[in-house]
Short mmCIF file of C-alpha atoms in Angstrom, two decimals:
data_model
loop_
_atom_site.label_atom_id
_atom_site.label_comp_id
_atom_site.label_asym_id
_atom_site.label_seq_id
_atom_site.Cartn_x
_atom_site.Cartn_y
_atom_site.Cartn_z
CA UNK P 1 61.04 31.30 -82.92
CA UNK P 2 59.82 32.86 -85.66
CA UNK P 3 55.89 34.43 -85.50
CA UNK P 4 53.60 35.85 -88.26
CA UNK P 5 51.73 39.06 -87.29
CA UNK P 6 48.72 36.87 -85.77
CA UNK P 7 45.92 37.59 -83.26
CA UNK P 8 46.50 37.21 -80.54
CA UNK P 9 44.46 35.96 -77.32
CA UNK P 10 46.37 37.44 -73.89
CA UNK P 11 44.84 36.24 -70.77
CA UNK P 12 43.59 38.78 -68.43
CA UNK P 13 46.22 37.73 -65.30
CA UNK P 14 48.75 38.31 -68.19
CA UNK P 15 47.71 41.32 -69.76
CA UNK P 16 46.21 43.88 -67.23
CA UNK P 17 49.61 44.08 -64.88
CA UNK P 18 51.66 45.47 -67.73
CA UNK P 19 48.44 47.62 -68.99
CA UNK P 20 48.49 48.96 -65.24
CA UNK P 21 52.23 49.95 -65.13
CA UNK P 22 51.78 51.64 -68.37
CA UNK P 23 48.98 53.56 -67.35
CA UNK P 24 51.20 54.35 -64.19
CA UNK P 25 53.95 55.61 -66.33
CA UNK P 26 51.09 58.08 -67.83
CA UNK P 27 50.76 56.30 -71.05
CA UNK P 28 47.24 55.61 -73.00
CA UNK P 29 46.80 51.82 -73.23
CA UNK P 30 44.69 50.61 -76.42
CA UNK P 31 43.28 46.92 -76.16
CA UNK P 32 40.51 45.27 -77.41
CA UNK P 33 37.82 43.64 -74.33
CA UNK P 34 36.56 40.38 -74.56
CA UNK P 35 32.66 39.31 -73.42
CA UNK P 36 29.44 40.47 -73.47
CA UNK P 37 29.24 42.44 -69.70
CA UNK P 38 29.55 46.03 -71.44
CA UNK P 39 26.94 45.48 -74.41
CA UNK P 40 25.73 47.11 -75.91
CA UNK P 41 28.09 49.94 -75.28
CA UNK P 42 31.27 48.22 -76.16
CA UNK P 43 31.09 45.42 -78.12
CA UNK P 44 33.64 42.25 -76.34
CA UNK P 45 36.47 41.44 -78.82
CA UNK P 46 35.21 43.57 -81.54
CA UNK P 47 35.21 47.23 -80.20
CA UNK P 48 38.75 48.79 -78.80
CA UNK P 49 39.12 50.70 -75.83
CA UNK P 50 41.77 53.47 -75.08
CA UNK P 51 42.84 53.49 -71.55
CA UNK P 52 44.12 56.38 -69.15
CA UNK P 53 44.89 57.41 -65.98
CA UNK P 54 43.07 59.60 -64.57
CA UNK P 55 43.25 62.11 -61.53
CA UNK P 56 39.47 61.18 -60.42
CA UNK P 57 37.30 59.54 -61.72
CA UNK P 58 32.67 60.21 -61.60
CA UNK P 59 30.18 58.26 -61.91
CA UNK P 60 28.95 57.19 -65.55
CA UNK P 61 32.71 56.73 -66.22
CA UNK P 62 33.78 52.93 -67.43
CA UNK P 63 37.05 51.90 -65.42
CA UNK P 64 39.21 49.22 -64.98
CA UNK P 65 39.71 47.95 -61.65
CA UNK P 66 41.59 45.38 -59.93
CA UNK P 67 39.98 43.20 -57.09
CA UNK P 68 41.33 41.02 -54.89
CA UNK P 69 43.48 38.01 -56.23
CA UNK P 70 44.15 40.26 -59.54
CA UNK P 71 41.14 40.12 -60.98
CA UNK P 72 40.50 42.96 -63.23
CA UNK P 73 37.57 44.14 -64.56
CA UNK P 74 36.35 46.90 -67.08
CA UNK P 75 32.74 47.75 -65.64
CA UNK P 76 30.25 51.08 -65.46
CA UNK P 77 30.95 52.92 -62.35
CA UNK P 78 27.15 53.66 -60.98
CA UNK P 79 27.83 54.97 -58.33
CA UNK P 80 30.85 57.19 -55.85
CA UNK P 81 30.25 57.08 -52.14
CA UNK P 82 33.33 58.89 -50.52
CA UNK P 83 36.40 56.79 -51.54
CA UNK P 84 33.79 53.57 -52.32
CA UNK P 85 32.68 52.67 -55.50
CA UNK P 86 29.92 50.51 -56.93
CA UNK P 87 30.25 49.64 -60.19
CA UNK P 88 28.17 47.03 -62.51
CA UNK P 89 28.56 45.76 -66.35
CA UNK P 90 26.30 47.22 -69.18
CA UNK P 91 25.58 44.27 -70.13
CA UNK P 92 24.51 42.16 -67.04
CA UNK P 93 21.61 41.93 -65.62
CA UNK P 94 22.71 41.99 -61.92
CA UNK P 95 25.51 41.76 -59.72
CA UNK P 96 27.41 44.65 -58.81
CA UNK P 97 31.06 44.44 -57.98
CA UNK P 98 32.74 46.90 -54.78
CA UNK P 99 36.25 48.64 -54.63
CA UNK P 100 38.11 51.86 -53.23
CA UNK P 101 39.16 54.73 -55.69
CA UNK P 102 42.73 53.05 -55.01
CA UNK P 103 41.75 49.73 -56.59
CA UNK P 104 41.06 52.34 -60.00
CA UNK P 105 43.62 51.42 -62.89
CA UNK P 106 42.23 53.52 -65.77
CA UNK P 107 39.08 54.96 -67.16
CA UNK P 108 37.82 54.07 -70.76
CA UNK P 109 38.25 58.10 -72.85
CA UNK P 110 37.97 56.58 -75.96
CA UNK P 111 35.58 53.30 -77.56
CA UNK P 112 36.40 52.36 -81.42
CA UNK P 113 34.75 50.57 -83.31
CA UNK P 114 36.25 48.44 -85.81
CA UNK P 115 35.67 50.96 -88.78
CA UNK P 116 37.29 53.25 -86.73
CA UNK P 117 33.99 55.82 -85.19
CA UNK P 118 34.23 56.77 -82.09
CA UNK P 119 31.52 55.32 -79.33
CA UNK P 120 30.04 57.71 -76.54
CA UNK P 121 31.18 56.63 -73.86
CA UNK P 122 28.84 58.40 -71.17
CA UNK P 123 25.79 59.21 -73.01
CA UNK P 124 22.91 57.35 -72.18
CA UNK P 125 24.04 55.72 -69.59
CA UNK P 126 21.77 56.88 -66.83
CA UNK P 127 18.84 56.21 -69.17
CA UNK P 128 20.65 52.64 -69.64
CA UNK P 129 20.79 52.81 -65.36
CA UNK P 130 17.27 53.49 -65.29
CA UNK P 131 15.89 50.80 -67.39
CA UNK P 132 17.56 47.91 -65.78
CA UNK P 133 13.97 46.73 -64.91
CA UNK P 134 13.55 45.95 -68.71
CA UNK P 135 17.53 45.27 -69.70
CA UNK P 136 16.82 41.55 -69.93
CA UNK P 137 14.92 42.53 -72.92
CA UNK P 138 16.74 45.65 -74.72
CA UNK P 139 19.66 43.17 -74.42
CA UNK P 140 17.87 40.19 -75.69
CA UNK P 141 16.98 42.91 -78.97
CA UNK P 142 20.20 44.10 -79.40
CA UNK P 143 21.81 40.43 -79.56
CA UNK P 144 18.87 39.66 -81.92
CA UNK P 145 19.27 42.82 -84.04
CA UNK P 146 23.13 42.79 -84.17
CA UNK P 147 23.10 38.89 -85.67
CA UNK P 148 20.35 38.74 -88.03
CA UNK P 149 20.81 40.27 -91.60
CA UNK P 150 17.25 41.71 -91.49
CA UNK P 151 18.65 44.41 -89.01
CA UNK P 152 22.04 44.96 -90.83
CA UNK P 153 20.88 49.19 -90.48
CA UNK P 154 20.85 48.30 -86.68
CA UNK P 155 24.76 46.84 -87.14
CA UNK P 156 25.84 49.56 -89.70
CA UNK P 157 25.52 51.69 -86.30
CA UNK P 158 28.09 50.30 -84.53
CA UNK P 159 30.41 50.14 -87.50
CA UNK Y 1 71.79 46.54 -89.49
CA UNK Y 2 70.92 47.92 -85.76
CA UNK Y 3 67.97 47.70 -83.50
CA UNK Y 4 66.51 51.27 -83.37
CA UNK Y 5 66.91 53.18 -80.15
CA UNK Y 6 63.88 53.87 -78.03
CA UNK Y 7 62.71 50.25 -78.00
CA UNK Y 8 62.66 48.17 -74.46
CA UNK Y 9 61.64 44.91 -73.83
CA UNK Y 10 59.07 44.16 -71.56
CA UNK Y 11 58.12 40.51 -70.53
CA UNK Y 12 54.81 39.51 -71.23
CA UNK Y 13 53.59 36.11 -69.36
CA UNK Y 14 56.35 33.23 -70.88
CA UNK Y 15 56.92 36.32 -73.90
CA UNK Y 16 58.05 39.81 -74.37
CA UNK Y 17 56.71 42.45 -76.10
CA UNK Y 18 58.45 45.73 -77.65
CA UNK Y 19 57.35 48.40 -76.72
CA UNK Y 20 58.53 51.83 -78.44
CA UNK Y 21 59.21 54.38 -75.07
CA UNK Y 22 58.87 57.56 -77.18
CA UNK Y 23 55.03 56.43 -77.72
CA UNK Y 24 51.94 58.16 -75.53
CA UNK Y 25 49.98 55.25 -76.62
CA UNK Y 26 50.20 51.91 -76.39
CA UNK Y 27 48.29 49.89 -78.59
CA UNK Y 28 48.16 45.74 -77.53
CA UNK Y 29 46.33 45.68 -80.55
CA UNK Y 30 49.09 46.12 -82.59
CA UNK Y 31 52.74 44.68 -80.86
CA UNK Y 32 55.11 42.73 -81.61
CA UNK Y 33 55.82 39.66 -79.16
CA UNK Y 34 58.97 38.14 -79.01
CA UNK Y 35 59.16 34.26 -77.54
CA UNK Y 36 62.39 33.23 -75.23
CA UNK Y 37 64.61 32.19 -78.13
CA UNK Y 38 64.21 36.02 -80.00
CA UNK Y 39 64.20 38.11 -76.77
CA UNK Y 40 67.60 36.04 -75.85
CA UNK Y 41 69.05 37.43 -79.85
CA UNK Y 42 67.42 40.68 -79.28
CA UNK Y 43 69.25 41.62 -75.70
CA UNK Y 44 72.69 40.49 -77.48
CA UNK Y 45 72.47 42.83 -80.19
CA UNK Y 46 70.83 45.83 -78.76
CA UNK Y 47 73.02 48.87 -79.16
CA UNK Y 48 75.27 46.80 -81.95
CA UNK Y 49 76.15 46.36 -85.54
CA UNK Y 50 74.79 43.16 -86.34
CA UNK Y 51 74.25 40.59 -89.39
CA UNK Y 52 72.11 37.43 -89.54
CA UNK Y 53 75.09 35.27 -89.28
CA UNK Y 54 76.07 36.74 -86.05
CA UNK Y 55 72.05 35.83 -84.98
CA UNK Y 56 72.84 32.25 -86.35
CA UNK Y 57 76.09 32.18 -84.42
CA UNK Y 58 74.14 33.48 -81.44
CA UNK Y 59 71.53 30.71 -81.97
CA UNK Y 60 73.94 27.92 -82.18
CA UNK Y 61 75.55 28.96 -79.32
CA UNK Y 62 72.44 28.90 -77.19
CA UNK Y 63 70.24 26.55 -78.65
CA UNK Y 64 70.85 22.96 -79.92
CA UNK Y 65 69.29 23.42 -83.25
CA UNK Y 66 70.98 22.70 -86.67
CA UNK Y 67 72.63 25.69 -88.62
CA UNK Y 68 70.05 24.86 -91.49
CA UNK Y 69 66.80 25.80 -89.05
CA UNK Y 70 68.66 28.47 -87.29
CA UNK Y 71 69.44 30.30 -90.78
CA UNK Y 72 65.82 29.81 -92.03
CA UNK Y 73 64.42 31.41 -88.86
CA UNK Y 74 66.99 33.89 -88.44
CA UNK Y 75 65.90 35.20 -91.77
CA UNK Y 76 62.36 35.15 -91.29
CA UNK Y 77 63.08 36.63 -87.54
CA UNK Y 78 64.71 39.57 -89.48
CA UNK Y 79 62.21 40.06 -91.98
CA UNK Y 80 59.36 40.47 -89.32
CA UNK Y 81 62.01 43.13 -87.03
CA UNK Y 82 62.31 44.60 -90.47
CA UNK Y 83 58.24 45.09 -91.60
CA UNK Y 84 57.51 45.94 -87.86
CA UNK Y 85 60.31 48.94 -88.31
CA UNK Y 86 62.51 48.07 -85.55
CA UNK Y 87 65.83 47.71 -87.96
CA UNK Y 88 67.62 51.05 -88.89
#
């Protein structure tokens, strides 16, 4: 019965229906995202997010979306046609994921990271867009840079 | 003691969490989850003067559990409610 203040691994099927009704209800939602599809811009289980509702949302934002079969996903949108929107990860080298602006749960207004700075969360990231030709290898640097103690200036960034 | 006001329970997958309704912000980050057994003790003493052998009662009552475990986790069930803030 009885739990110790523990962390605490919620699965996403668990997790993001509550986190939408909140952000229904007009409340901020602050969680921390797991995996590697937004690097370097927000860093999966280590960076936190804060969540909100918004009336529109524009390109460059980061949202979280729902698609079919409740699958929910926090992703760069890259692009707004009409009510259609294309969005794909910072951190992924292709694929791009489809849905309508009524699909839209939240946008990301906030990025922390653990020492508590604040992240941008739109600059750059047309210059990002624009050098998905050579992302393989900015990503390969930044995964390098981030682990090895050589480069602990490089981490000291994010912190 | 008494649960504070301005709490509600919300379920969570096989849990609930607590979430405090006053708050803009809610942080998963930092919440505290309640399994079946506490949720089932906190929704009979919401809104009540309670003590922790009305919990055990409430445990005993429920559960088939001796009064020994039910007291020890009854008291460590209180301690977290207290260090989280929900007790007034």
């Amino acid at each position: 019965m009885y739990q110790k203040p523990q962390l605490k691994h919620i699965e996403n099927e668990v997790l993001f229906p509550l986190v939408k009704q909140l952000l229904l209800e007009g409340r901020d939602a602050t969680l921390t995202p797991q995996g590697n599809s937004m690097q370097p811009f927000i860093r999966g289980g280590v960076d936190t997010v804060v969540l909100r509702k918004m009336p529109d949302v524009r390109e460059g934002d980061i949202v979280l979306f729902c698609l079919p079969e409740e699958k929910f996903i926090l992703h760069r949108l890259i692009r707004v046609e009409g009510e259609e929107l294309t969005f794909m990860g910072d951190g992924n080298l292709r694929g791009e994921e489809h849905c309508t602006k009524a699909d839209v749960l939240g946008t990301v207004v906030l990025i922390r990271s653990p020492k508590g700075r604040h992240k941008p969360t739109h600059r750059w990231w047309r210059l990002w867009q624009w050098l998905l030709p050579v992302r393989w290898l900015l990503l390969k640097v930044d995964r390098h840079a981030f682990r090895h103690e050589k480069f602990r200036f490089y981490r000291k960034w994010f912190k | 003691m008494k649960i504070r006001n301005g709490f509600s329970l919300r379920p969570l997958g096989n849990e609930f969490i607590l979430l405090a309704e006053s708050v803009e912000l809610v942080d998963f980050n930092k919440m505290l989850t309640l399994n079946e057994s506490a949720a089932y003790l906190y929704n009979h003493v919401v809104g009540k003067e309670f003590d922790e052998a009305e919990l055990v009662r409430l445990l005993l009552e429920e559960y088939e559990v001796s009064e020994e475990l039910a007291t020890a986790d009854v008291k460590k069930l209180v301690e977290s409610w207290q260090s989280a803030g929900i007790l007034a």
